[in-house]
Amino acid sequence: DPDRAARAAIGANLVTTGFDGPATRIVASSAQQYLRSCGDATCGLAFADPPYAFDDWPGLFADLDPVMAHDGVIVVESDRSIVGSPGWNVTRSRRYGSTVVEIHVRAAAPPSLHGVNQ
């Protein structure tokens, strides 16, 4: 998160929940800037909670796509339902007051016909 106060709150929450170990890193940049610098890193779970005014969800999903595992899950929080990206399906969507939380998973790829006699 580029905001210093937000990073401090994230750090405090990590300590409170016990997730402040050596594998945890708080990055001082936007999620999209960070994702573009990940190289060949892979993750299986991403949480996306940008400011409600954020409107580049297709761009965020495009930046997440190369680093997400084939069975990856993206949990998003917004003030509205999010259209992610082709190749991702919403499996759960819940509204909590003015907040919408959705779980996006990769769409099942069609079975490969490679090597099958037709």
Short mmCIF file of C-alpha atoms in Angstrom, two decimals:
data_model
loop_
_atom_site.label_atom_id
_atom_site.label_comp_id
_atom_site.label_asym_id
_atom_site.label_seq_id
_atom_site.Cartn_x
_atom_site.Cartn_y
_atom_site.Cartn_z
CA ASP A 1 0.00 0.00 0.00
CA PRO A 2 1.44 3.40 -0.87
CA ASP A 3 -0.14 5.02 2.20
CA ARG A 4 2.10 5.04 5.31
CA ALA A 5 -0.83 4.96 7.77
CA ALA A 6 -2.41 2.04 5.90
CA ARG A 7 0.89 0.13 6.05
CA ALA A 8 1.09 0.76 9.81
CA ALA A 9 -2.45 -0.58 10.25
CA ILE A 10 -1.64 -3.62 8.11
CA GLY A 11 1.46 -4.28 10.20
CA ALA A 12 -0.50 -4.02 13.44
CA ASN A 13 -3.16 -6.38 12.07
CA LEU A 14 -0.49 -8.88 11.03
CA VAL A 15 0.95 -8.85 14.56
CA THR A 16 -2.51 -9.20 16.13
CA THR A 17 -3.38 -12.18 13.92
CA GLY A 18 0.03 -13.84 14.21
CA PHE A 19 0.80 -13.52 10.48
CA ASP A 20 3.83 -11.25 10.95
CA GLY A 21 6.41 -13.95 10.22
CA PRO A 22 9.45 -13.93 7.93
CA ALA A 23 7.36 -14.75 4.84
CA THR A 24 5.27 -11.60 5.30
CA ARG A 25 6.20 -8.36 3.60
CA ILE A 26 4.36 -5.07 3.43
CA VAL A 27 5.13 -3.28 0.17
CA ALA A 28 5.01 0.50 -0.25
CA SER A 29 3.47 0.60 -3.72
CA SER A 30 0.17 0.06 -5.42
CA ALA A 31 -0.82 -3.55 -5.98
CA GLN A 32 -0.54 -3.14 -9.73
CA GLN A 33 2.97 -1.67 -9.53
CA TYR A 34 4.02 -4.53 -7.28
CA LEU A 35 2.45 -7.22 -9.47
CA ARG A 36 4.24 -5.89 -12.55
CA SER A 37 7.57 -6.36 -10.73
CA CYS A 38 6.96 -9.94 -9.54
CA GLY A 39 8.68 -11.68 -12.43
CA ASP A 40 7.94 -15.40 -12.31
CA ALA A 41 6.52 -15.44 -8.78
CA THR A 42 3.33 -17.42 -8.21
CA CYS A 43 0.64 -17.10 -5.58
CA GLY A 44 -2.52 -19.01 -4.88
CA LEU A 45 -4.54 -16.43 -2.98
CA ALA A 46 -4.85 -12.67 -3.45
CA PHE A 47 -6.94 -10.15 -1.51
CA ALA A 48 -7.84 -6.97 -3.39
CA ASP A 49 -9.34 -4.12 -1.37
CA PRO A 50 -8.56 -0.90 -3.23
CA PRO A 51 -10.37 2.36 -2.47
CA TYR A 52 -14.03 2.23 -3.52
CA ALA A 53 -13.38 4.83 -6.24
CA PHE A 54 -11.01 2.34 -7.96
CA ASP A 55 -12.27 1.49 -11.43
CA ASP A 56 -9.47 -0.45 -13.17
CA TRP A 57 -10.60 -3.93 -12.11
CA PRO A 58 -9.91 -5.41 -15.58
CA GLY A 59 -6.35 -4.02 -15.37
CA LEU A 60 -5.86 -5.40 -11.85
CA PHE A 61 -7.06 -8.85 -12.93
CA ALA A 62 -4.76 -8.66 -15.97
CA ASP A 63 -1.81 -7.86 -13.67
CA LEU A 64 -2.83 -10.66 -11.26
CA ASP A 65 -3.37 -13.27 -13.97
CA PRO A 66 0.31 -14.08 -14.70
CA VAL A 67 1.20 -14.54 -11.02
CA MET A 68 -1.85 -16.55 -9.95
CA ALA A 69 -1.59 -20.33 -9.72
CA HIS A 70 -3.81 -22.34 -12.06
CA ASP A 71 -6.18 -22.92 -9.12
CA GLY A 72 -5.76 -19.40 -7.75
CA VAL A 73 -8.40 -17.47 -5.86
CA ILE A 74 -8.90 -13.70 -5.77
CA VAL A 75 -11.02 -12.19 -2.99
CA VAL A 76 -12.18 -8.68 -3.81
CA GLU A 77 -13.86 -6.01 -1.72
CA SER A 78 -15.63 -3.05 -3.26
CA ASP A 79 -18.80 -1.01 -3.07
CA ARG A 80 -20.22 -2.88 -6.09
CA SER A 81 -20.09 -6.22 -7.86
CA ILE A 82 -16.89 -6.55 -9.90
CA VAL A 83 -16.54 -7.78 -13.45
CA GLY A 84 -13.12 -9.37 -13.23
CA SER A 85 -11.62 -10.68 -16.38
CA PRO A 86 -12.27 -13.38 -18.94
CA GLY A 87 -11.10 -16.64 -17.46
CA TRP A 88 -12.33 -15.81 -13.93
CA ASN A 89 -15.70 -16.67 -12.40
CA VAL A 90 -17.40 -15.27 -9.31
CA THR A 91 -18.19 -18.22 -7.03
CA ARG A 92 -19.54 -16.22 -4.13
CA SER A 93 -20.78 -12.67 -3.70
CA ARG A 94 -22.06 -11.18 -0.46
CA ARG A 95 -23.20 -7.65 0.37
CA TYR A 96 -22.51 -6.28 3.84
CA GLY A 97 -24.17 -2.88 3.97
CA SER A 98 -22.36 -0.80 1.35
CA THR A 99 -19.56 -3.37 0.95
CA VAL A 100 -19.51 -6.25 -1.54
CA VAL A 101 -17.09 -9.14 -1.02
CA GLU A 102 -16.61 -11.59 -3.90
CA ILE A 103 -14.54 -14.69 -4.48
CA HIS A 104 -13.21 -15.10 -8.01
CA VAL A 105 -11.72 -18.40 -9.20
CA ARG A 106 -10.22 -19.39 -12.50
CA ALA A 107 -12.77 -20.66 -14.98
CA ALA A 108 -12.31 -24.33 -15.74
CA ALA A 109 -10.28 -24.76 -18.90
CA PRO A 110 -11.87 -26.97 -21.51
CA PRO A 111 -10.31 -30.43 -21.59
CA SER A 112 -7.38 -30.70 -23.93
CA LEU A 113 -7.84 -32.82 -27.01
CA HIS A 114 -4.12 -32.99 -27.63
CA GLY A 115 -3.13 -36.57 -28.37
CA VAL A 116 -6.71 -37.81 -28.67
CA ASN A 117 -7.68 -39.58 -31.88
CA GLN A 118 -10.73 -37.98 -33.38
#
